[in-house]
């Protein structure tokens, strides 16, 4: 196999293209998050109901991941990703024209279906094309594109909503992401280490379920489910908290709170590189602990301390997600796109299910109750990480012993 090496022009093109792709995907996906209070007021629905604008998209995305990952094993990586970005950008503009809440949910479901093409395949593309020793860094750069897209989408949508309306916010995101999709198509090199398979439905289903027989992968899937649940729980409802007294922030200022995503851009790349040097397990433990501490800091009612807590939380989240997703390529030995799509299925299922159910906790128990839920999920994620490290360490020791045994027999 011929891998793309760090420092080459091809390496820079891959990273820039996937940065643009991640930017588009997450600007579209999360751009509606700061608009939830406005949508709630416009359509006269509760905060928990308004969160369906996000949850409906992420659950459609989660299910579609399984299909997109499998289709890319047949039709190739780049075609599936390019089509996904173009269609989702067009749908973003159509979503802005929704005249009622039900149609808004329907178009967001369609958006979730077509959005699945990039995240389901991008991790597999990197795992196949990038040299193993630089994969952590490349995955971190891709995740940083996600964070910049999520941040920019929220800020653009929030500002346009404040000065015009939420419809204009979504149209603005659609236009910007169309341009990013063009950059992705022009820059991304074609796959060289990918061999397409014949479309045999039973084989695709069998290989998909084979991944669920690996304990290490199951641990990674659980971590993805939990960290995504934590992320959606905090970010879905922080806007509701900050527009209320004693803060009384405007939509524009709430949108700018998401500038702390820059912290996530840094942490995903930096912590991903550290995991290459010092081991994924150790850095994952640290990242999850930072995530837990950040959520607890937001309990403070002082504005600047609460924002500091959100920044610390964001640092830990993106680092955790980057390391866990990068671990997929190391653990899975075949059909890597399917393994990545399964991880993302659990990841987005977490944000879909708990992004809405945590709204009920917030409605009944306030911010303190929500943070208690987040802290509980964080502890469970740490337990899953301990199990993951234990399993992979035992496998590594076993493989070493078997290798020594074979060598001694050969001698």
PDB file of C-alpha atoms in Angstrom, residues 14-15 29 34 50 56 84 192 215 232 257 259 267 269 294 357 359 374 404-405:
ATOM      1  CA  UNK A  14      -6.473  15.836   2.191  1.00  0.00           C
ATOM      2  CA  UNK A  15      -6.514  17.784   5.445  1.00  0.00           C
ATOM      3  CA  UNK A  29     -26.073  20.087  11.539  1.00  0.00           C
ATOM      4  CA  UNK A  34     -28.821  28.737  18.909  1.00  0.00           C
ATOM      5  CA  UNK A  50     -38.076  22.580  19.788  1.00  0.00           C
ATOM      6  CA  UNK A  56     -34.754  14.489  14.243  1.00  0.00           C
ATOM      7  CA  UNK A  84     -23.633  14.231   0.564  1.00  0.00           C
ATOM      8  CA  UNK A 192      -5.648   4.718  -3.893  1.00  0.00           C
ATOM      9  CA  UNK A 215     -15.550  -6.031  22.754  1.00  0.00           C
ATOM     10  CA  UNK A 232     -25.965  17.746  23.114  1.00  0.00           C
ATOM     11  CA  UNK A 257     -20.764  32.008  23.154  1.00  0.00           C
ATOM     12  CA  UNK A 259     -16.729  30.881  19.780  1.00  0.00           C
ATOM     13  CA  UNK A 267      -7.726  20.286  21.566  1.00  0.00           C
ATOM     14  CA  UNK A 269      -5.495  18.322  16.939  1.00  0.00           C
ATOM     15  CA  UNK A 294     -15.836  21.626  32.652  1.00  0.00           C
ATOM     16  CA  UNK A 357     -34.733  13.682  27.033  1.00  0.00           C
ATOM     17  CA  UNK A 359     -34.605  18.777  27.993  1.00  0.00           C
ATOM     18  CA  UNK A 374     -24.014  15.153  32.374  1.00  0.00           C
ATOM     19  CA  UNK A 404       7.778 -14.449  20.165  1.00  0.00           C
ATOM     20  CA  UNK A 405       6.522 -18.027  20.196  1.00  0.00           C
TER      21      UNK A 405
END
